Backbone as a chain_set.jsonl record, in Angstrom:
{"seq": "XXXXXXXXXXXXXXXXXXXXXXXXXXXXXXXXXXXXXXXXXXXXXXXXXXXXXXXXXXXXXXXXXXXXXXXXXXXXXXXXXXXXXXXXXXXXXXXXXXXXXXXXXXXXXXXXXXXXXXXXXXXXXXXXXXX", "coords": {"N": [[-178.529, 45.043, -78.738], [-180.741, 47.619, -79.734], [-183.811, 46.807, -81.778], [-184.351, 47.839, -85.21], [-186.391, 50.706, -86.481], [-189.631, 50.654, -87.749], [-189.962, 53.423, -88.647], [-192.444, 53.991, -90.42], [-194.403, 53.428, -89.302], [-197.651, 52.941, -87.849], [-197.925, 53.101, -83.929], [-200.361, 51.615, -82.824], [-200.087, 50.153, -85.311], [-197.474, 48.781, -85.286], [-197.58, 47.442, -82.853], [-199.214, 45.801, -82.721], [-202.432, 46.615, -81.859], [-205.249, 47.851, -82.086], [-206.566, 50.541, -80.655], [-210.388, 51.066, -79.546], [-212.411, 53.658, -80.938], [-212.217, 56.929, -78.753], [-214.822, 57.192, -76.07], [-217.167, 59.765, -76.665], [-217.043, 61.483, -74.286], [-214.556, 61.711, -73.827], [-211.85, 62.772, -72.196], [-209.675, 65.433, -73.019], [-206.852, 64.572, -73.371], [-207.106, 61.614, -73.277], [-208.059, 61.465, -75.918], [-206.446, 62.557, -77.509], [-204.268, 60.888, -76.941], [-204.819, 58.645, -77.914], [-205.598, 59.264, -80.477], [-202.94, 59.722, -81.606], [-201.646, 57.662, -81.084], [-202.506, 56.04, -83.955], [-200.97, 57.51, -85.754], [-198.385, 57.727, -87.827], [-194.892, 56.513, -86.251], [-192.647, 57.566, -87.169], [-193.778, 60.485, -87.594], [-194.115, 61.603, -84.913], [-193.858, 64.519, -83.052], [-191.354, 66.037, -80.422], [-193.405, 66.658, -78.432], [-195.41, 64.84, -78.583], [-194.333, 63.127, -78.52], [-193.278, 63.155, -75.55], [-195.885, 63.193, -74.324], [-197.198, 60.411, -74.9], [-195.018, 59.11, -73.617], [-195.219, 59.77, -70.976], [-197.487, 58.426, -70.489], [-197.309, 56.462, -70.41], [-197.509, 54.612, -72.67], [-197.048, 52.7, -75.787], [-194.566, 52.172, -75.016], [-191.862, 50.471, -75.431], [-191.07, 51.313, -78.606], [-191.309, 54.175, -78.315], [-189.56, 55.048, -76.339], [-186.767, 54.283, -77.419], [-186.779, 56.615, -79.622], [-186.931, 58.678, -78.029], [-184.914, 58.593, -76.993], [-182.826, 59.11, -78.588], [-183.949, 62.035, -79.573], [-182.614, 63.138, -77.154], [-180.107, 62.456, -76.928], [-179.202, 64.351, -78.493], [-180.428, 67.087, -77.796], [-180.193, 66.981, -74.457], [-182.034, 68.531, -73.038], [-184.697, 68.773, -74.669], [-188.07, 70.247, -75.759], [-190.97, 69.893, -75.381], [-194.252, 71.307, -74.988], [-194.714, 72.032, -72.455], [-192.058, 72.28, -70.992], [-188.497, 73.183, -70.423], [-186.687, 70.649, -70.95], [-188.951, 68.625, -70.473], [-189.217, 66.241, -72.128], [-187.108, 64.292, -71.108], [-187.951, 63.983, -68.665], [-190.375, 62.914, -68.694], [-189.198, 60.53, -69.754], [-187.312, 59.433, -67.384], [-189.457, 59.294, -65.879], [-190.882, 56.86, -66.796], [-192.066, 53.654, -66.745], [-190.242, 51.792, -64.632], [-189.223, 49.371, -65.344], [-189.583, 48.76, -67.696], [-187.144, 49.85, -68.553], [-185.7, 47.06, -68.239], [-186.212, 45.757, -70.945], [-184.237, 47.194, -72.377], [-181.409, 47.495, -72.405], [-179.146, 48.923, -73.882], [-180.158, 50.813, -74.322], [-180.588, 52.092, -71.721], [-178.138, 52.6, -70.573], [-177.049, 54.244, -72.256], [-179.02, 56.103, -71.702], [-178.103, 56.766, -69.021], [-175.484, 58.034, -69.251], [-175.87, 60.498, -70.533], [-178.252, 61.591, -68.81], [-175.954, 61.785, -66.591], [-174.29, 63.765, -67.317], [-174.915, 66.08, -67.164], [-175.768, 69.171, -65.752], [-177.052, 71.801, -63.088], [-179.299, 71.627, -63.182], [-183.061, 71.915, -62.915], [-184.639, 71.551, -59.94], [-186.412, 69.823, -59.423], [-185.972, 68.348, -61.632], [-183.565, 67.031, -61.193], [-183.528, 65.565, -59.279], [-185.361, 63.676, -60.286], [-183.513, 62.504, -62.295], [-181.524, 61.568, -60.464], [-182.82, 60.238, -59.117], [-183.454, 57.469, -60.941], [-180.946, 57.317, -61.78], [-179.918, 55.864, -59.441], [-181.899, 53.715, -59.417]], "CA": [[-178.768, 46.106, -79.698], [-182.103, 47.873, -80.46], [-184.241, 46.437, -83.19], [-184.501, 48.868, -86.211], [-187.848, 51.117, -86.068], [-190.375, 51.088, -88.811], [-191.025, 54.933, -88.243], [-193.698, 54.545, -91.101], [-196.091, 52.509, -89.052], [-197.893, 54.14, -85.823], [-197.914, 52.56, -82.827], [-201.368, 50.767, -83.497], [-199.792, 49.013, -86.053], [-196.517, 47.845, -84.537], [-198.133, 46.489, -81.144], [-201.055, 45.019, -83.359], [-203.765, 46.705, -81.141], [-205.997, 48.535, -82.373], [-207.594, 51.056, -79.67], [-211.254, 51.568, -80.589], [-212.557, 55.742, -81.077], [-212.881, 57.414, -77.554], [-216.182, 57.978, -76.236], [-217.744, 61.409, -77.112], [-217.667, 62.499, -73.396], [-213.225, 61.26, -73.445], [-210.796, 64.332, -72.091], [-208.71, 65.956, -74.253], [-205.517, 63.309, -73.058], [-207.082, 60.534, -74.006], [-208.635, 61.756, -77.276], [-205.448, 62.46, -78.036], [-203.472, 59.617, -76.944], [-205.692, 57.668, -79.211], [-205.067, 60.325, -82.215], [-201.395, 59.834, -81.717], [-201.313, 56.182, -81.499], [-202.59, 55.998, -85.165], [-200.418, 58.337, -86.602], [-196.788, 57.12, -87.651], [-194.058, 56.86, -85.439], [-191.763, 59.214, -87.38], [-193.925, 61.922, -87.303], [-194.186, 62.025, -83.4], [-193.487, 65.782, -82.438], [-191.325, 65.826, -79.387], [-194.49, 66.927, -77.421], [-196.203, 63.981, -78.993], [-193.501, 61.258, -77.659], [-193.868, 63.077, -74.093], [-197.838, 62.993, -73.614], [-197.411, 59.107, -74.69], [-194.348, 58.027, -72.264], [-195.494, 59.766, -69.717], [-198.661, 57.822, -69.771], [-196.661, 54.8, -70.521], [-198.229, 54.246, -73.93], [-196.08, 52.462, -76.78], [-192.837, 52.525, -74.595], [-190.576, 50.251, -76.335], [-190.98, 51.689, -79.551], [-191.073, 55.739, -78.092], [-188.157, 55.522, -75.763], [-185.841, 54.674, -78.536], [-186.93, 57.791, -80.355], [-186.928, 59.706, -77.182], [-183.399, 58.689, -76.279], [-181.964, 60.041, -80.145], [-183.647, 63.185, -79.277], [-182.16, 64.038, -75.893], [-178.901, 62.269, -77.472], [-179.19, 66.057, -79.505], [-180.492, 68.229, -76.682], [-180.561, 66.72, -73.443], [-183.395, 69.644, -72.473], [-185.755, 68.941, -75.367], [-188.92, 70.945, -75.129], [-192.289, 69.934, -75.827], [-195.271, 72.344, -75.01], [-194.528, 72.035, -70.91], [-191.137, 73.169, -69.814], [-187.635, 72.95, -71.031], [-186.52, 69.479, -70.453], [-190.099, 67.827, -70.505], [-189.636, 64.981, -72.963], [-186.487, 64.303, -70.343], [-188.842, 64.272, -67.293], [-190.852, 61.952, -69.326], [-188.609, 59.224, -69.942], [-187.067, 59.633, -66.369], [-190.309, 59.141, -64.662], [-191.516, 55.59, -67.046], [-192.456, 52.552, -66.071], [-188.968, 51.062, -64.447], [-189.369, 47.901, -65.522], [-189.329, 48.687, -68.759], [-185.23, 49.625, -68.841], [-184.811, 45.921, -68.653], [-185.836, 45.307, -72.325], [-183.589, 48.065, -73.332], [-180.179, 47.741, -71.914], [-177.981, 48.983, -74.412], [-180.754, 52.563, -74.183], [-180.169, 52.261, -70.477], [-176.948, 53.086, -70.526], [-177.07, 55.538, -72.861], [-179.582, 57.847, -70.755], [-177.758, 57.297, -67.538], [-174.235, 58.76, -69.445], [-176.434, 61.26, -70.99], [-177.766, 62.521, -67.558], [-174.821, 61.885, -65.616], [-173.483, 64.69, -67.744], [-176.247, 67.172, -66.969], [-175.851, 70.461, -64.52], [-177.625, 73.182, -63.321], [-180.875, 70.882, -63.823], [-184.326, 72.763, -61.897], [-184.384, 70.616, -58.935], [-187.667, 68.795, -59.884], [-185.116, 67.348, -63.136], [-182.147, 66.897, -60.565], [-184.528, 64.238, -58.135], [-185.568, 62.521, -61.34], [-182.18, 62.01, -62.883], [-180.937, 61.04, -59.059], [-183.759, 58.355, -58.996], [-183.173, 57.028, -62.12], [-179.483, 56.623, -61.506], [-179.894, 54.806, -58.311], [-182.477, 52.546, -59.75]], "C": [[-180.277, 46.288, -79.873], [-182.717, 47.11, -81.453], [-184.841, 47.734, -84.052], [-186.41, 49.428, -86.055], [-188.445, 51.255, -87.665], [-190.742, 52.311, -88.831], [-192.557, 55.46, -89.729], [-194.778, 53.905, -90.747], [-196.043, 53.342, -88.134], [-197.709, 52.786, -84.886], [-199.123, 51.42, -82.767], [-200.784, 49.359, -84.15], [-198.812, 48.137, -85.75], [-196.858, 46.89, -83.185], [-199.714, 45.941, -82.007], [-202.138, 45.255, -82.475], [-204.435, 47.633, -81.238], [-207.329, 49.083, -81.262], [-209.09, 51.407, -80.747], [-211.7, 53.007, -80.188], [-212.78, 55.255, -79.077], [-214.077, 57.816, -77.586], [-216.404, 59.231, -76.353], [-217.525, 61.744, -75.533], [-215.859, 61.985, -73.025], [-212.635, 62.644, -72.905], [-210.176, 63.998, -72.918], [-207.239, 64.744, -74.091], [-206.001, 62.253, -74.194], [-207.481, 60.364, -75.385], [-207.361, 61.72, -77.849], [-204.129, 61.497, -77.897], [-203.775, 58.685, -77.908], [-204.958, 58.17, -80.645], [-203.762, 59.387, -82.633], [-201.008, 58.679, -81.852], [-201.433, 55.701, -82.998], [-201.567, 56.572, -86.079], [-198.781, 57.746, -86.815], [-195.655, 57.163, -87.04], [-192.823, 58.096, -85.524], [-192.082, 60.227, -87.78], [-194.525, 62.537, -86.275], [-193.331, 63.811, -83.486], [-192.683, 65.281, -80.893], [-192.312, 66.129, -78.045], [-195.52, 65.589, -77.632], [-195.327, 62.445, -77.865], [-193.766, 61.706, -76.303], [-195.06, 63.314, -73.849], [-197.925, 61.85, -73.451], [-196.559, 58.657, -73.977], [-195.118, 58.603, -71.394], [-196.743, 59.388, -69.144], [-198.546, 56.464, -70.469], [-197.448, 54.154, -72.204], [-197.041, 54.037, -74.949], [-194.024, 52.679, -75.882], [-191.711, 51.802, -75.465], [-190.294, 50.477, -77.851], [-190.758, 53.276, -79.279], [-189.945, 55.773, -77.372], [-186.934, 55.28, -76.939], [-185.314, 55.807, -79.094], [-186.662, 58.717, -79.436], [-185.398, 59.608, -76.761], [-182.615, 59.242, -77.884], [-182.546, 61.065, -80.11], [-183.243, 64.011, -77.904], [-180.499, 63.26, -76.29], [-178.029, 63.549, -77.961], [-179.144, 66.657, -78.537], [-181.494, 67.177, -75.544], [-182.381, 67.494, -73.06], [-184.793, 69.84, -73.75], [-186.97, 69.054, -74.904], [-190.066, 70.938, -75.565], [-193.343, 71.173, -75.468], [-195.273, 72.627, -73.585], [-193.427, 73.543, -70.558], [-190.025, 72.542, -70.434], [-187.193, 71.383, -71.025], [-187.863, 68.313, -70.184], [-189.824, 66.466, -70.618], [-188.55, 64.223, -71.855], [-187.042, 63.75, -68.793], [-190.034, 62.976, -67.733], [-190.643, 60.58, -69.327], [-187.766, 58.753, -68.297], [-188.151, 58.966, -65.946], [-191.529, 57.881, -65.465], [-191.752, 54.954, -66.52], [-190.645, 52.408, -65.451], [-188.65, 50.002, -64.774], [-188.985, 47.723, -66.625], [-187.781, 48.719, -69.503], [-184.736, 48.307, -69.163], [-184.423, 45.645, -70.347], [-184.419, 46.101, -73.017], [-181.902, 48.754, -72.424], [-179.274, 48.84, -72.779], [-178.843, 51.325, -73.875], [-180.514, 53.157, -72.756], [-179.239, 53.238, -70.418], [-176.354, 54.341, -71.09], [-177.65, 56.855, -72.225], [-178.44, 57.665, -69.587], [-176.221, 58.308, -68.199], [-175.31, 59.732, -70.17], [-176.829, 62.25, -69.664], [-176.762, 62.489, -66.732], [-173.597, 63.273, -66.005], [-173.64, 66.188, -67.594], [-175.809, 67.818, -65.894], [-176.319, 71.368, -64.648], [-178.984, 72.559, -63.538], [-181.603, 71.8, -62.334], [-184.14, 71.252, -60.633], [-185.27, 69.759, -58.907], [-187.121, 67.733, -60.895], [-184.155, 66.809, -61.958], [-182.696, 65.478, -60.023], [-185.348, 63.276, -59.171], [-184.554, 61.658, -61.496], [-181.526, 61.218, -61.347], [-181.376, 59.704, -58.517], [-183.219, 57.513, -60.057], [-181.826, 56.608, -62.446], [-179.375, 55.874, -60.427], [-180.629, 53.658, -58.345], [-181.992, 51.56, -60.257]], "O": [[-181.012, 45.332, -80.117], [-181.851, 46.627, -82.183], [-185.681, 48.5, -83.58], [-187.36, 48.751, -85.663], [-187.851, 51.827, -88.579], [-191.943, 52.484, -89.041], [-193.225, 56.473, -89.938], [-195.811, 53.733, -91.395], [-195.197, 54.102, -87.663], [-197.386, 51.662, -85.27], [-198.732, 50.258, -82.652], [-200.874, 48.173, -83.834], [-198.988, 46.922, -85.841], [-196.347, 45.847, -82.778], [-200.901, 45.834, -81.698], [-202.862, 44.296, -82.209], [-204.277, 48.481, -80.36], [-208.424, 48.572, -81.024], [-209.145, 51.764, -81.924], [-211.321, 53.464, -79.11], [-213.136, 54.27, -78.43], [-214.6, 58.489, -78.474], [-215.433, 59.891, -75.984], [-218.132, 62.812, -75.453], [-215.717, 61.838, -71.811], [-213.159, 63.654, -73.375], [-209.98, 62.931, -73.499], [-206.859, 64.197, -75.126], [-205.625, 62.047, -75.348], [-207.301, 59.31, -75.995], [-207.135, 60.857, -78.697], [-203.183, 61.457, -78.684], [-202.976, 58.052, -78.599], [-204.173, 57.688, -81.462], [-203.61, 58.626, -83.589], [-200.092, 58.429, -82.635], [-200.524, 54.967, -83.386], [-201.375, 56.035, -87.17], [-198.127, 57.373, -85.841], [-195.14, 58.237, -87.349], [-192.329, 58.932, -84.767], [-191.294, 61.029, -88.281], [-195.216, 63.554, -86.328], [-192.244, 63.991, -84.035], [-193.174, 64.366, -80.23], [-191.999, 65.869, -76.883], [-196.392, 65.396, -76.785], [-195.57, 61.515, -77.097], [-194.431, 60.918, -75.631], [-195.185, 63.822, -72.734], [-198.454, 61.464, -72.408], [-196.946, 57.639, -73.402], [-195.907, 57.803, -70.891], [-197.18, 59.656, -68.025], [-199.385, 55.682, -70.916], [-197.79, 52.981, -72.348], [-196.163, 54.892, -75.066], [-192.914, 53.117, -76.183], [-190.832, 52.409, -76.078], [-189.345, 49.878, -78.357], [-189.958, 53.774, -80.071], [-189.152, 56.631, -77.76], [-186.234, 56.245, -77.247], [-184.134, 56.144, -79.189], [-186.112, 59.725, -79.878], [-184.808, 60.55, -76.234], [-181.603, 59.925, -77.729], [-181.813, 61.803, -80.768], [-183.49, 65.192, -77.66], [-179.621, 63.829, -75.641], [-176.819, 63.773, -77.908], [-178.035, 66.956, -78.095], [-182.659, 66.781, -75.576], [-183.483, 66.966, -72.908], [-185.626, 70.747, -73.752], [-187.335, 68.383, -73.939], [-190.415, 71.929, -76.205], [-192.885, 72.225, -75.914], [-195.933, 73.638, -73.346], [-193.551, 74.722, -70.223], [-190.232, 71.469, -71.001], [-188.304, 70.947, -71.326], [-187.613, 67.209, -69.701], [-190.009, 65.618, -69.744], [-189.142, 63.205, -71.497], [-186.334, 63.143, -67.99], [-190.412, 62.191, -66.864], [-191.431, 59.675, -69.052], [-187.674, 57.534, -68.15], [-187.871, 57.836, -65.545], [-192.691, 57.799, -65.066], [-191.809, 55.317, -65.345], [-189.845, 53.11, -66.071], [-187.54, 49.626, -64.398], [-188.2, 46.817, -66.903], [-187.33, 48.077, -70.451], [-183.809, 48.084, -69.941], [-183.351, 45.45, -70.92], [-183.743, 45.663, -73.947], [-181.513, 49.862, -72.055], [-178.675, 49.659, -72.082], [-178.369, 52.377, -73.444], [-180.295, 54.349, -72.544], [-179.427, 54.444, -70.255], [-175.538, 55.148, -70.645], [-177.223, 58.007, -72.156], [-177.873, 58.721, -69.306], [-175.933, 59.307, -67.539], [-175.875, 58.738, -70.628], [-176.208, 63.268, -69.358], [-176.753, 63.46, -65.974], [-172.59, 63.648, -65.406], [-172.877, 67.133, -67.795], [-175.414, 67.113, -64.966], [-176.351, 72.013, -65.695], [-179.776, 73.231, -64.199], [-181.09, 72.172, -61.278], [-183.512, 70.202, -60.773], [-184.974, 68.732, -58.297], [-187.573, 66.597, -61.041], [-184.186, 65.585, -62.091], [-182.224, 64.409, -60.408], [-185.895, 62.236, -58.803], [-184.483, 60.495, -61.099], [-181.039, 60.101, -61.517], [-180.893, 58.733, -57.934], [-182.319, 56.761, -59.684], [-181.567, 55.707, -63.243], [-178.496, 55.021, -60.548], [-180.359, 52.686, -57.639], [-182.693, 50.575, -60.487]]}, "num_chains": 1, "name": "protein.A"}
């Protein structure tokens, strides 16, 4: 079973590591990866949880959250493309599934249910079930 989420701490505070400021000359990513790490977990935007999986930041505390909103709508839609946050969690670390069996299982019956996916989602979900 999961362990329950504090969604009133950020990410910072749950992984006790405090990134220090980006330098003045950072891109916009990492400025804002930083931002977002501070800020509390339950008021991630779904565009917020996919900028940080998909650059592997805070995973076992964001996939949780990311698997109860594609639990709702498979195709949740951050600021990209329909299905983003989806494409996101799909294309994590792999390694990371181990900690989180029970979430495992849950995405693969989640996409295994999926049709009609763009074919860029289809060759995710296809990896990701054969892994």
């Amino acid at each position: 079973m999961t362990r329950p989420l504090d969604r009133e701490r950020s990410l910072e505070e749950l992984e006790r590591d405090c990134w220090p400021d980006p330098p003045p000359d950072a891109t916009r990513l990492i400025t804002t990866a930083h931002t977002l790490r501070r800020r509390p977990i339950g008021e991630l935007t779904v565009e917020d949880m996919r900028l940080l999986i998909g650059q592997d930041i805070g995973l076992p505390y964001l996939l949780p959250l990311a698997v109860e909103v594609l639990r709702e709508n498979p195709m949740a839609e951050g600021h990209m493309y329909e299905g983003d946050l989806l494409s996101a969690v799909l294309t994590s670390t792999p390694t990371v599934w181990g900690g989180f069996p029970e979430l495992d299982r849950e995405l693969r019956g989640i996409v295994s249910r999926l049709t009609g996916l763009p074919t860029d989602l289809q060759q995710k979900v296809g990896r990701f079930l054969t892994a």
